[in-house]
Each structure stands twice: as structure tokens, then as C-alpha cells.
Coordinates of C-alpha atoms and ligand atoms in Angstrom, one line a residue:
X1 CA 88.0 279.9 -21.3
X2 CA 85.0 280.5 -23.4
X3 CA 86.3 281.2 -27.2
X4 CA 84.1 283.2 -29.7
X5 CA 84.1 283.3 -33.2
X6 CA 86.8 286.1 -35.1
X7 CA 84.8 289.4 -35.1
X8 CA 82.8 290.3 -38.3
X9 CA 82.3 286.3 -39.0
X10 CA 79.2 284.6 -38.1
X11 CA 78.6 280.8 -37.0
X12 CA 75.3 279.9 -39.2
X13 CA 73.1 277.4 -36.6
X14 CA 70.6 275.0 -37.9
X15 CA 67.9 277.0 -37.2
X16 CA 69.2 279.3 -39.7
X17 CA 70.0 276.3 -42.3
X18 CA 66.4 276.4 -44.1
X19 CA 66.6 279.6 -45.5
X20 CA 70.2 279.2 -46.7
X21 CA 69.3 276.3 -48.5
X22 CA 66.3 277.7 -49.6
X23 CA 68.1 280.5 -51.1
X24 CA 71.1 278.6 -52.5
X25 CA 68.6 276.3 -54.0
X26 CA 66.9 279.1 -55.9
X27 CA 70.5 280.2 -57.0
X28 CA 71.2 276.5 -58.5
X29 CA 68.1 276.1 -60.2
X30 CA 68.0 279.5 -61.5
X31 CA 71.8 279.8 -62.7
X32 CA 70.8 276.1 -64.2
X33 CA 67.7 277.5 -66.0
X34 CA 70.1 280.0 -67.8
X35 CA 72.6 277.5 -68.8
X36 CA 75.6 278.3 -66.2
X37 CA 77.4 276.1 -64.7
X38 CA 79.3 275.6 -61.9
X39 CA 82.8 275.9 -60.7
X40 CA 84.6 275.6 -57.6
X41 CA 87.9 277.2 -56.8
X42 CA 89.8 277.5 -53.8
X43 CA 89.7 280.0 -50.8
X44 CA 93.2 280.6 -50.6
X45 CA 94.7 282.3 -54.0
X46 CA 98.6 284.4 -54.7
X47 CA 98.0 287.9 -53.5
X48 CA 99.1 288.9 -56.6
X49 CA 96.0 287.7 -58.5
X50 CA 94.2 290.5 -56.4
X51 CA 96.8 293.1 -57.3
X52 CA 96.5 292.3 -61.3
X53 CA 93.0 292.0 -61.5
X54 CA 91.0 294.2 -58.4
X55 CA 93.6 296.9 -58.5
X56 CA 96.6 298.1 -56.4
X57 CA 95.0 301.1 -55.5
X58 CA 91.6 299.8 -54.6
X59 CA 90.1 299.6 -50.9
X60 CA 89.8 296.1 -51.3
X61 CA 93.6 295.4 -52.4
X62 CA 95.0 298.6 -50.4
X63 CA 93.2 297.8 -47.0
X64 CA 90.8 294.9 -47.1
X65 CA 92.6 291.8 -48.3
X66 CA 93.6 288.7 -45.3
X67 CA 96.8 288.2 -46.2
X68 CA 99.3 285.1 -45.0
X69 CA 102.9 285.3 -45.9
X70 CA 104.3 281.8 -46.7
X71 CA 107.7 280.4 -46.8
X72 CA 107.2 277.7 -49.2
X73 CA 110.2 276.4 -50.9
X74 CA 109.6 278.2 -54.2
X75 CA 112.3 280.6 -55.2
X76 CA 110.0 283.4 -54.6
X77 CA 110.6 284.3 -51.5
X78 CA 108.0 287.0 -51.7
X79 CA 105.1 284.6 -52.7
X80 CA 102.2 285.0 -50.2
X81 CA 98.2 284.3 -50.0
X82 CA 95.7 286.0 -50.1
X83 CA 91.9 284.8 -48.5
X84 CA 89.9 285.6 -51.7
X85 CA 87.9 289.0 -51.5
X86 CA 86.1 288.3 -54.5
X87 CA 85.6 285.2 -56.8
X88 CA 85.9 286.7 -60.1
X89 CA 89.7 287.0 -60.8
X90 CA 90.0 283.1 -59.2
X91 CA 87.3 281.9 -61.6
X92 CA 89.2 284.1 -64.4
X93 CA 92.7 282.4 -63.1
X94 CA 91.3 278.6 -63.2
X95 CA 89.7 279.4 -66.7
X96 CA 93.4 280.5 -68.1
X97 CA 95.1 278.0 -65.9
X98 CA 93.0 274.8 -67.3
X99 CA 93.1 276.6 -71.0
X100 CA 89.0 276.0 -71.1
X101 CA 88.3 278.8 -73.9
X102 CA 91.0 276.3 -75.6
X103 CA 88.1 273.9 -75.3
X104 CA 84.9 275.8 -75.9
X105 CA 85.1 279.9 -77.0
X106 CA 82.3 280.8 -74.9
X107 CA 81.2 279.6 -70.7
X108 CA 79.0 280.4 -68.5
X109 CA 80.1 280.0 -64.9
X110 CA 78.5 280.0 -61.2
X111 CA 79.8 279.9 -58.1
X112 CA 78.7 280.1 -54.4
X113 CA 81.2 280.3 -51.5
X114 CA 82.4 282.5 -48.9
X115 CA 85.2 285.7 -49.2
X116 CA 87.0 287.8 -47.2
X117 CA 87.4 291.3 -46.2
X118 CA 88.8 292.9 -43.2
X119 CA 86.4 295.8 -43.1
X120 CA 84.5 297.4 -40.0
X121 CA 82.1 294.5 -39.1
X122 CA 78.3 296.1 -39.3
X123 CA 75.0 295.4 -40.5
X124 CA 75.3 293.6 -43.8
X125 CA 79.3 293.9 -43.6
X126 CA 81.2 290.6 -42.5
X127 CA 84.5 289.9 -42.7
X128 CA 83.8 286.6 -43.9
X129 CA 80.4 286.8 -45.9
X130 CA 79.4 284.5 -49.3
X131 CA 78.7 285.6 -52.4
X132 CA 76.7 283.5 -55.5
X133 CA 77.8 284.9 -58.6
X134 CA 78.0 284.3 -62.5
X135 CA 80.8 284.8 -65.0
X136 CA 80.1 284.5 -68.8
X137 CA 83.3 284.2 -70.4
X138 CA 84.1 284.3 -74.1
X139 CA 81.8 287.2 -75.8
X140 CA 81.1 291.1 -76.3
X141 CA 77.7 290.6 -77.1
X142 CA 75.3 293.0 -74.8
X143 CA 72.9 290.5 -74.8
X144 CA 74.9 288.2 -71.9
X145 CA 74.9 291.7 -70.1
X146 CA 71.3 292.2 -70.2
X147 CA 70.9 288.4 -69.5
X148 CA 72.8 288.6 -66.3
X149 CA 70.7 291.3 -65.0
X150 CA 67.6 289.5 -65.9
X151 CA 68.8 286.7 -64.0
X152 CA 69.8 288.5 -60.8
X153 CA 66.5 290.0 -61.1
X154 CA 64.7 286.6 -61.2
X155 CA 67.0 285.1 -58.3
X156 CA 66.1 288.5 -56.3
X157 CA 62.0 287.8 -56.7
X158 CA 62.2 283.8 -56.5
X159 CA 63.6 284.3 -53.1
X160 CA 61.5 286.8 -52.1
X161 CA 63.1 290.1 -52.5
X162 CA 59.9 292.9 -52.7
X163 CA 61.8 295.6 -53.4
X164 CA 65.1 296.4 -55.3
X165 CA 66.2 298.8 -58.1
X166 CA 69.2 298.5 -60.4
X167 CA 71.9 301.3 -61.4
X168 CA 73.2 301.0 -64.4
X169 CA 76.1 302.9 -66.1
X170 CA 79.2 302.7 -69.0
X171 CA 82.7 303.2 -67.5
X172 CA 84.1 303.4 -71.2
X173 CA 87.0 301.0 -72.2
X174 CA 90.7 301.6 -72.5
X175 CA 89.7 303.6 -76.3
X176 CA 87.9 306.6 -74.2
X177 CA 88.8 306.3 -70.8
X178 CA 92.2 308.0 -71.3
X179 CA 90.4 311.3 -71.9
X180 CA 87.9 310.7 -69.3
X181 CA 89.9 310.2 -66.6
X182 CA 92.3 312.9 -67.5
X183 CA 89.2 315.4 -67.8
X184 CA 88.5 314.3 -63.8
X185 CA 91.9 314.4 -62.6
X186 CA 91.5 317.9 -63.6
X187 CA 88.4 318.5 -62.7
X188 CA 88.9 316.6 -58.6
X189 CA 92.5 318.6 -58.7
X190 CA 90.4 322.3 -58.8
X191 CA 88.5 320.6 -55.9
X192 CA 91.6 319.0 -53.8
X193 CA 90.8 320.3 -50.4
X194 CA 87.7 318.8 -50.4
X195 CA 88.6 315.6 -50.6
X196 CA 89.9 312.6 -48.0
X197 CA 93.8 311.9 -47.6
X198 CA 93.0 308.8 -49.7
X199 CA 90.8 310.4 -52.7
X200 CA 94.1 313.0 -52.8
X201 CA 96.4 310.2 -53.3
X202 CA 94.2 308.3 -56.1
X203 CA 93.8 311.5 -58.0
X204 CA 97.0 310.6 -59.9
X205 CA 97.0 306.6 -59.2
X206 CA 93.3 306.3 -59.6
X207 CA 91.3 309.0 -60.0
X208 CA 87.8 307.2 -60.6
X209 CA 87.9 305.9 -57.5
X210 CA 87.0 309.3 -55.5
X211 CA 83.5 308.1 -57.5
X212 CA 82.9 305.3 -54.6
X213 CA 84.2 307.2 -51.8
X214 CA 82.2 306.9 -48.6
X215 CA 83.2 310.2 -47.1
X216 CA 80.5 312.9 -47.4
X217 CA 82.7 315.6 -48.7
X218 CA 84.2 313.3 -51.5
X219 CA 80.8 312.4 -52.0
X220 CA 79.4 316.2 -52.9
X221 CA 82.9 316.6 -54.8
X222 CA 81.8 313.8 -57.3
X223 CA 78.9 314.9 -58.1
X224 CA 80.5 317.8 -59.6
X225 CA 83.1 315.7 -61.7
X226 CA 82.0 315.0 -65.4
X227 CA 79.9 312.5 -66.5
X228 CA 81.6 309.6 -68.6
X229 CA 78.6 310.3 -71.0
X230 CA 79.9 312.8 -73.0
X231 CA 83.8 310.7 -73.3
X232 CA 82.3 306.9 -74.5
X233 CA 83.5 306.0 -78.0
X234 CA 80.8 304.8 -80.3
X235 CA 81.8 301.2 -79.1
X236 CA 81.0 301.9 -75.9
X237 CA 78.0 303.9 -76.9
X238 CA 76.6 301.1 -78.8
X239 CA 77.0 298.5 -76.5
X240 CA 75.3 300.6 -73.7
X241 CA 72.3 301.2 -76.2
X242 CA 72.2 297.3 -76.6
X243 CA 71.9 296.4 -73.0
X244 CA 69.5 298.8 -72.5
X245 CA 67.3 297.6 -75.5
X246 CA 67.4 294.3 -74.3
X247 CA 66.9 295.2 -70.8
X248 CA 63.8 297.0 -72.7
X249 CA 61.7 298.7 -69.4
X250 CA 61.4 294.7 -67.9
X251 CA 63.1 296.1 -64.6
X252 CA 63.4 298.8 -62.5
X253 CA 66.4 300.8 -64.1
X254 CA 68.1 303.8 -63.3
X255 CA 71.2 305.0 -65.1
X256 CA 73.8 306.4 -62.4
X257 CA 76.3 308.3 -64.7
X258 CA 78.3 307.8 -61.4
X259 CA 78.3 304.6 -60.5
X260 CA 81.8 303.0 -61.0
X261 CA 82.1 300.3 -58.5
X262 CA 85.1 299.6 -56.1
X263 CA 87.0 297.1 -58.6
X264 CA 89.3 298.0 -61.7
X265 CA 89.0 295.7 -64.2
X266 CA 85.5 296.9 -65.5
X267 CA 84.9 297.9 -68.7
X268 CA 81.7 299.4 -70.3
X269 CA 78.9 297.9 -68.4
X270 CA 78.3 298.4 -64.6
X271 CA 75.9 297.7 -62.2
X272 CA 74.3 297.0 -58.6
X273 CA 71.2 296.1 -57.1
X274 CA 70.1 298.0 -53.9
X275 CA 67.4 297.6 -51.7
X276 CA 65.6 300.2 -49.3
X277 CA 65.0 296.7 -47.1
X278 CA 69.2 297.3 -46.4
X279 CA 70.4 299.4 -44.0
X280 CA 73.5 301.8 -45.0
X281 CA 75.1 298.8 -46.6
X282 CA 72.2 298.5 -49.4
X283 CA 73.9 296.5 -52.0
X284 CA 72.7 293.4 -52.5
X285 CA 75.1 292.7 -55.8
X286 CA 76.8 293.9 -58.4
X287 CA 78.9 293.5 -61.1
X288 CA 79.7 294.5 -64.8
X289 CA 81.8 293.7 -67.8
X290 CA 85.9 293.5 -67.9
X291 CA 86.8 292.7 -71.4
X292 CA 91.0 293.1 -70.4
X293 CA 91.1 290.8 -67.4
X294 CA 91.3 287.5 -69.2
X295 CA 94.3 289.0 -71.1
X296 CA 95.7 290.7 -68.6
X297 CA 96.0 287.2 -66.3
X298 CA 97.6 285.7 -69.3
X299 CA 94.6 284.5 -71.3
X300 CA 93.2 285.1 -75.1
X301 CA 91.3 288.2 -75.8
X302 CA 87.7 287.5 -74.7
X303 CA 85.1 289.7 -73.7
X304 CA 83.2 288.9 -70.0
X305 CA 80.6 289.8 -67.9
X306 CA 79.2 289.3 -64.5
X307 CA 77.8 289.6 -61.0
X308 CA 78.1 288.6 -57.3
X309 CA 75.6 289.0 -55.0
X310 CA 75.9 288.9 -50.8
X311 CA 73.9 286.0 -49.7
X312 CA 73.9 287.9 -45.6
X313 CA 72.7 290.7 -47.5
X314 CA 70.0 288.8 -49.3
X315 CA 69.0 287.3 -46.1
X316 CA 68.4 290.6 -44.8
X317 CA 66.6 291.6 -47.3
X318 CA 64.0 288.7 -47.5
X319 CA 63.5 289.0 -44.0
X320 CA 62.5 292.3 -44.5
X321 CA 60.4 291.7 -47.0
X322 CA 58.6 289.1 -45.0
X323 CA 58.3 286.3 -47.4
X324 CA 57.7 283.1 -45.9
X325 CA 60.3 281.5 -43.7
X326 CA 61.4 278.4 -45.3
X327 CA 60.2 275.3 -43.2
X328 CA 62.4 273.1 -41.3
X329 CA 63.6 270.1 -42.9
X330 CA 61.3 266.7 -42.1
X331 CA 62.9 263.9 -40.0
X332 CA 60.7 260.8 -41.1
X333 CA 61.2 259.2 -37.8
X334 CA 62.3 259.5 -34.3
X335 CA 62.3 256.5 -32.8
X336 CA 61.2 256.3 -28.9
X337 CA 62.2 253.7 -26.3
X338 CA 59.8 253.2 -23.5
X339 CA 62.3 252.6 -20.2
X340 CA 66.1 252.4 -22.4
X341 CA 66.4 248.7 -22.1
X342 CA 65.0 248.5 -25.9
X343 CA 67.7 251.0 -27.4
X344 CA 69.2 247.7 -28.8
X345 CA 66.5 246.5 -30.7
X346 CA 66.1 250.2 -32.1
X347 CA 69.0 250.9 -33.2
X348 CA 68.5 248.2 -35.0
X349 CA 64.9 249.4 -36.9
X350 CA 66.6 252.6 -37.2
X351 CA 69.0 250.5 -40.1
X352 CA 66.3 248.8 -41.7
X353 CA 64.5 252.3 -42.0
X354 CA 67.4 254.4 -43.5
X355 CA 68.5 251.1 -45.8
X356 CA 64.5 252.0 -47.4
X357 CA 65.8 255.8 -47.5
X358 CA 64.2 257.2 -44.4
X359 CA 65.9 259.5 -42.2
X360 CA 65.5 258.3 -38.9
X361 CA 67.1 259.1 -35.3
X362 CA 66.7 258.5 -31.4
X363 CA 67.2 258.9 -27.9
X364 CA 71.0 258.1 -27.1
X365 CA 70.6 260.2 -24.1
X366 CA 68.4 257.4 -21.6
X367 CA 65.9 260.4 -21.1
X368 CA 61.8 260.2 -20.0
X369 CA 59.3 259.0 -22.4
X370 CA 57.8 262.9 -22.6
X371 CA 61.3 264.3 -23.3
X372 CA 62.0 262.1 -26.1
X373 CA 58.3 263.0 -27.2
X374 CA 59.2 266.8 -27.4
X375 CA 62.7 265.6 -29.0
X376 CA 60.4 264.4 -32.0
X377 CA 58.5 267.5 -32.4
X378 CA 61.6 269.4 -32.5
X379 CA 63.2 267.8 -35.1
X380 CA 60.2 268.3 -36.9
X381 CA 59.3 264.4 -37.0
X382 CA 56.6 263.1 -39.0
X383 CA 56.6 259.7 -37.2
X384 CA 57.0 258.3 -33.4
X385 CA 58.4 254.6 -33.4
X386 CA 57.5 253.7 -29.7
X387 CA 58.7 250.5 -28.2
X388 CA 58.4 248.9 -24.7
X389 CA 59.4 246.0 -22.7
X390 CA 56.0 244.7 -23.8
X391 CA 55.8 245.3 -27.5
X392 CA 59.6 244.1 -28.0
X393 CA 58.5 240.5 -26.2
X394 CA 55.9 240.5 -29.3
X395 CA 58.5 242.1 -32.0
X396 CA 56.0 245.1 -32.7
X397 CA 56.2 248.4 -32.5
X398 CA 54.1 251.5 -31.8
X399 CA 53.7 253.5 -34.9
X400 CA 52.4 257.3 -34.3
X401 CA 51.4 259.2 -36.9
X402 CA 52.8 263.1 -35.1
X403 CA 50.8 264.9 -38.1
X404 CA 47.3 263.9 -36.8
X405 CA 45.7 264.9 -33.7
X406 CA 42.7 262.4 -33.5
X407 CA 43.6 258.7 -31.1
X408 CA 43.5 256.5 -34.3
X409 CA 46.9 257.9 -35.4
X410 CA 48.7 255.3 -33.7
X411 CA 48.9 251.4 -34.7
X412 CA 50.9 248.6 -34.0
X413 CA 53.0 246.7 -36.7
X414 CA 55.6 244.2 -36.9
X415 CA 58.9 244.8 -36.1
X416 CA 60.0 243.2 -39.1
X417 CA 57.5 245.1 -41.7
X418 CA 57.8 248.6 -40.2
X419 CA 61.0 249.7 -42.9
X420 CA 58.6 248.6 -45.6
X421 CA 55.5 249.8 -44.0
X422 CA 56.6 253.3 -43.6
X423 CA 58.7 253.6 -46.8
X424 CA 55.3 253.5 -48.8
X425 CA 54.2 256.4 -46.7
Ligands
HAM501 P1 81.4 293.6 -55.0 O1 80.4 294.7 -55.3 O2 82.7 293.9 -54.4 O3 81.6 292.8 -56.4 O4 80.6 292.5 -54.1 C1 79.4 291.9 -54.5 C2 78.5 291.8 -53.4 O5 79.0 291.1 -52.3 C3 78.1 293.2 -52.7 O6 77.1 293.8 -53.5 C4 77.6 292.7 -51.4 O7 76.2 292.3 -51.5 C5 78.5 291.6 -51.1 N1 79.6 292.0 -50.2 C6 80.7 292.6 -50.5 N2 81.5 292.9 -49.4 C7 80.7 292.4 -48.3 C8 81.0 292.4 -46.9 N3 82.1 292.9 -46.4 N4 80.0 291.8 -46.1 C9 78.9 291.3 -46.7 N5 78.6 291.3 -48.0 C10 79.5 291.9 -48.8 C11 82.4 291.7 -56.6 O8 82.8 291.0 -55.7 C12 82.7 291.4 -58.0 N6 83.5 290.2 -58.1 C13 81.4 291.2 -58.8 C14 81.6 290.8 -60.2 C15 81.4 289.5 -60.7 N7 81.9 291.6 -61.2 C16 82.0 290.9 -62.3 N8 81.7 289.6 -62.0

């Protein structure tokens, strides 16, 4: 029985390892160069986390979540995990749970890792796909707003994203919303039969989300809702008009007055990236302020802002844009026995080479001289270490220089100096 891998969940091959890295090494240096740092937190989290922070009546929460009931030996019996659909609300638990604005009032977290959602697998949609994200934790300022855009933006064009654009809105706080959301309750009520069973439900458990429905005739129903525009308090209002100075025409933005993004605990400032290079799923991240979550999971009042973005996503989208494929890795040597009956000998060279730090490999398969010739070049080696029946009598070795084409690229040298020899090189 051949076994594949859980639908909407990809295995990622080594051929596919360089760009990864190449983009998760952009991420790290870049989150770095902004002064974030990062954190770690599990996979598996309480399903409620989800419910406090994403929102019971969210797709994610209502339909999307990988849930495992437990039967630990807690007294609640009702305690079950969840496989995290987002990485926010974790980092926001571990924050509370290890009292670190206690320690410092202000942080500036990263993260990279995989999260779950059982959605419709497509292009661009996984049910396990990895987000890199930031969380800056501890402050109202608009400047850490703008400053997360800026940095999406920079991660977006080191890894060579052409094209993107960024939609930018204010979703108010708990001071104006009130009288927002009542003003579209009424407003999607008048227009009922034109929405999905689902929008009809949230009208009176969450009305703002018939703003991110998919379906087309919720979709032409929005547009006619009001704008949150004319609702924000002068708080909001003034915080808007500070990200936007500081954002000050450096990127391509368009304000979406109905952008409101699929989670709940936003507050003010939202946003995603797109990218014509994306299919239907063009998102390559998103994210915004939520000033009430830390309180809400049973932290001190402090205001916070961030992003995640989807690495598949980004992949797709540098592909498209047809940057340049990051190269394989280099092997620095592959060593090559003549007729197998020096394997021995090599395997011990192969120690003296990676005790000098060189990464080093072989034949442990007794094939022909040409196949572990082409075995070399696959792995990208930058040196042949060929030894026969002859050479091994005189405790030298073949080295072949796989970079050069001319005949002087190979030389002989002693068995006992090649470690040394090569590790200048
Ligand atoms: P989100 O918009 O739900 O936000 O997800 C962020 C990004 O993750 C999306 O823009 C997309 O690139 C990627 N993504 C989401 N679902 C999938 C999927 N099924 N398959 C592939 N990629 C996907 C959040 O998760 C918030 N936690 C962002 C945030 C951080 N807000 C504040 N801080």
C-alpha cells in the first residue's frame, strides 16, 4: 500500500530547500535589522485560546480549526486542542503566560512555523501552510504600525517579490464601533435576501464579517454597507492619519474602506498585501492592530500590532516574478572509491575532512566509478577525492578540482595532508 500525504499538505523535497531557506533567511535578517526577536511556541494550543482571541463566529474558529478532543486528567472534561490556525493569539498567550511586559513594557516578536486550516485545498490554500510574522507588543504609537508595513515591504522586495500593493483601512476601536456596526446591521438587514445562509446568521453575531465574504452576492451587498469613515472617533482618526504620515507615499498604498480581515480582535489599523503574481488566493499577508487582546487573554492593557505573511504564497509569488532561483547548497567533497575495496580508508579521510569543517560524503552504495562521478555533480560538489588500489598502496589521493574544466584540475596529495590541504581552499 502506497500512503500519500493528508490532502491540502505538501512534503517540501530538497530540491525545493534553497529557496525556503533563502526566503526564511531574508525573514531572519530582516526581522533582526528591525530589532524583533524571536519566539517559538507550540503547535498544539486549548481551542479556547482560538475562541477568545480569533472569534467564535469567524470562518477560521466556526469551520477551519483541527481540533483533537483529549481526555487528560484535568477536571475539565471539556478541555480540547486545537492545531494553531494562526500564531498571534499563541505568541499573545506565551507573552501573558511568562508575565514578559512584567519584564520589559514594550517587545518586538517574530516567528516562523507552520498552521492549520481545514479549508478547500487550492492554489496558494494548504491545510497545513507556514506563516513568518511579527508582533510588537507594549505600544499605541502609529509609528510601530507604519514600521511593520515598511518591513513586510522590505522582506517582500529582498526576496524578490516584483509586484504587490497594500490595503490599508481603520476598523475603529470598541469607542466607535458600537455605532458602526449597528449602522450595518441595519443597513445588511434592508439587504437580507441577498446575502449567504452564513452572512444572515452573523448579521446579529457579527455583522462585519459579511465585509470578507467570498460569495459574489455578499460581495455586491457590501459594497453598499457604510463606510467606517464617517463612525472613527478622533482616536481612531488620528492614529489612521499617523500611519499614513509615516507610511508618507514610500509604498504602494490603497485605502480599502472595506477591508476588515477575517479575525476579530483588530482594532484601528488593518492591512494586506496582494499580489497580481497570485492566483484567486492573492494575499500574501496581513495583519493589523488589536489593542484588547492582551487584556482580554488575561494580560495588562497594552496596545499591539502585527502581520503574518504565507511563505507557499510568497513562493508563488517569487516564482512568478522570476527572480533568481536560489542555488543549491555546496558539498565540499564527494569522496570517490576506485573498485569499493578502499571505502575503508575513506571513510576514514571523510573524518579528518569534516573534523577541519568540510562537508564531505561518498559512495556507500559499491556503484561504478562514472556513477559516483555524476553522484558528485549532483550534490553540487566542488571536489572529487578519488582513490584506487594504487594510490592507497602510496597513501595518496586523487584530488579533482569539479569547478575547472582544463586536465591540470586534478593533483595528487597525501593522504595525510589532504584535511589540511583542502580546508585552506
Ligand atoms: P491571516 O490573514 O489569516 O492573518 O493569514 C496571514 C497570511 O497567511 C495570509 O495572508 C496568507 O498568505 C497565509 N494563509 C492563510 N491561510 C492560508 C492557507 N490556508 N494556505 C496558505 N496560506 C494561508 C493571520 O493569521 C493573523 N495572525 C495576522 C496577524 C498577525 N495579525 C496581527 N498579527
Amino acid at each position: 500500500m502506497r500512503l500519500t500525504a493528508p490532502r491540502g499538505t505538501n512534503d517540501i523535497l530538497p530540491d525545493a530547500i534553497p529557496a525556503w531557506r533563502a526566503l526564511e533567511a531574508a525573514v531572519h535578517a530582516i526581522c533582526h535589522r528591525y530589532g524583533y526577536q524571536e519566539i517559538r511556541t507550540p503547535v498544539l494550543e486549548h481551542t479556547r485560546l482560538f475562541q477568545r482571541s480569533v472569534g467564535e463566529a469567524t470562518d477560521i474558529v466556526e469551520k477551519q480549526m483541527f481540533t483533537i478532543a483529549t481526555r487528560e486528567e484535568t477536571e475539565d472534561e471539556s478541555d480540547s486542542l486545537t492545531l494553531r490556525p494562526e500564531i498571534t493569539a499563541p505568541v499573545v498567550r506565551a507573552m501573558v503566560e511568562h508575565d514578559m511586559l512584567k519584564q520589559r513594557g514594550f517587545w518586538k516578536l517574530y516567528y516562523v512555523g507552520p498552521a492549520f486550516r481545514k479549508e478547500r485545498p487550492q492554489k496558494g490554500r494548504l491545510r497545513q501552510f507556514h506563516q513568518f510574522g511579527v508582533e510588537a507588543v507594549g505600544s499605541h504609537d502609529p509609528l510601530v504600525d507604519a514600521e511593520s508595513i515598511l518591513l513586510l515591504a522590505d522582506i517582500l522586495r529582498a526576496a524578490g517579490v516584483s509586484k504587490f500593493e497594500v490595503r490599508l483601512n481603520s476598523i475603529g476601536c470598541e469607542a466607535c464601533r458600537p455605532a458602526y456596526r449597528a449602522a450595518v446591521r441595519t443597513a445588511a438587514q434592508e439587504r437580507v435576501e441577498r446575502l449567504c445562509s452564513d452572512c444572515r446568521r452573523r448579521i446579529d453575531r457579527n455583522v462585519l464579517r459579511v465585509f470578507d465574504c467570498k460569495v459574489e452576492g455578499c460581495k455586491t451587498a457590501a459594497r453598499e454597507l457604510p463606510a467606517i469613515a464617517e463612525y472613527l472617533c478622533d482616536g481612531c482618526r488620528a492614529h489612521d492619519a499617523g500611519v499614513r504620515g509615516a507610511l508618507n507615499d514610500s509604498l504602494p498604498i490603497r485605502v480599502d474602506t472595506t477591508l476588515v480581515r477575517g479575525l476579530d480582535y483588530y482594532t484601528r489599523t488593518v492591512y494586506e498585501f496582494t499580489s497580481p503574481l497570485l492566483g484567486a488566493q492573492d494575499a500574501l499577508g496581513g495583519g493589523g492592530r488589536y489593542n484588547d487582546l492582551v487584556r482580554h487573554l488575561g494580560g495588562p492593557d497594552a496596545g499591539a500590532v502585527g502581520f503574518a505573511a504565507g511563505i507557499e504564497r510568497m513562493l508563488i509569488a517569487i516564482q512568478a516574478s522570476g527572480s533568481r532561483v536560489a542555488p543549491a547548497p555546496e558539498l565540499d567533497v564527494y569522496a570517490v572509491s576506485v573498485d569499493g575495496g578502499q571505502r575503508g580508508l575513506l571513510f576514514e579521510v571523510l573524518r579528518r575532512l569534516r573534523d577541519r569543517g568540510l562537508s564531505a560524503t561518498m559512495d556507500f552504495e559499491g556503484r561504478s566509478l562514472k556513477a559516483q562521478m555524476r553522484s558528485a555533480d549532483k550534490l553540487n560538489a566542488r571536489f572529487a577525492l578519488i582513490l584506487g588500489p594504487e594510490e592507497a598502496a602510496r597513501r595518496v589521493v586523487k584530488v579533482k578540482n569539479l569547478r575547472l574544466q582544463a586536465d591540470e584540475k586534478e593533483v595528487e596529495v597525501s593522504i595525510d595532508d589532504v584535511a589540511s590541504m583542502l580546508a585552506g581552499r
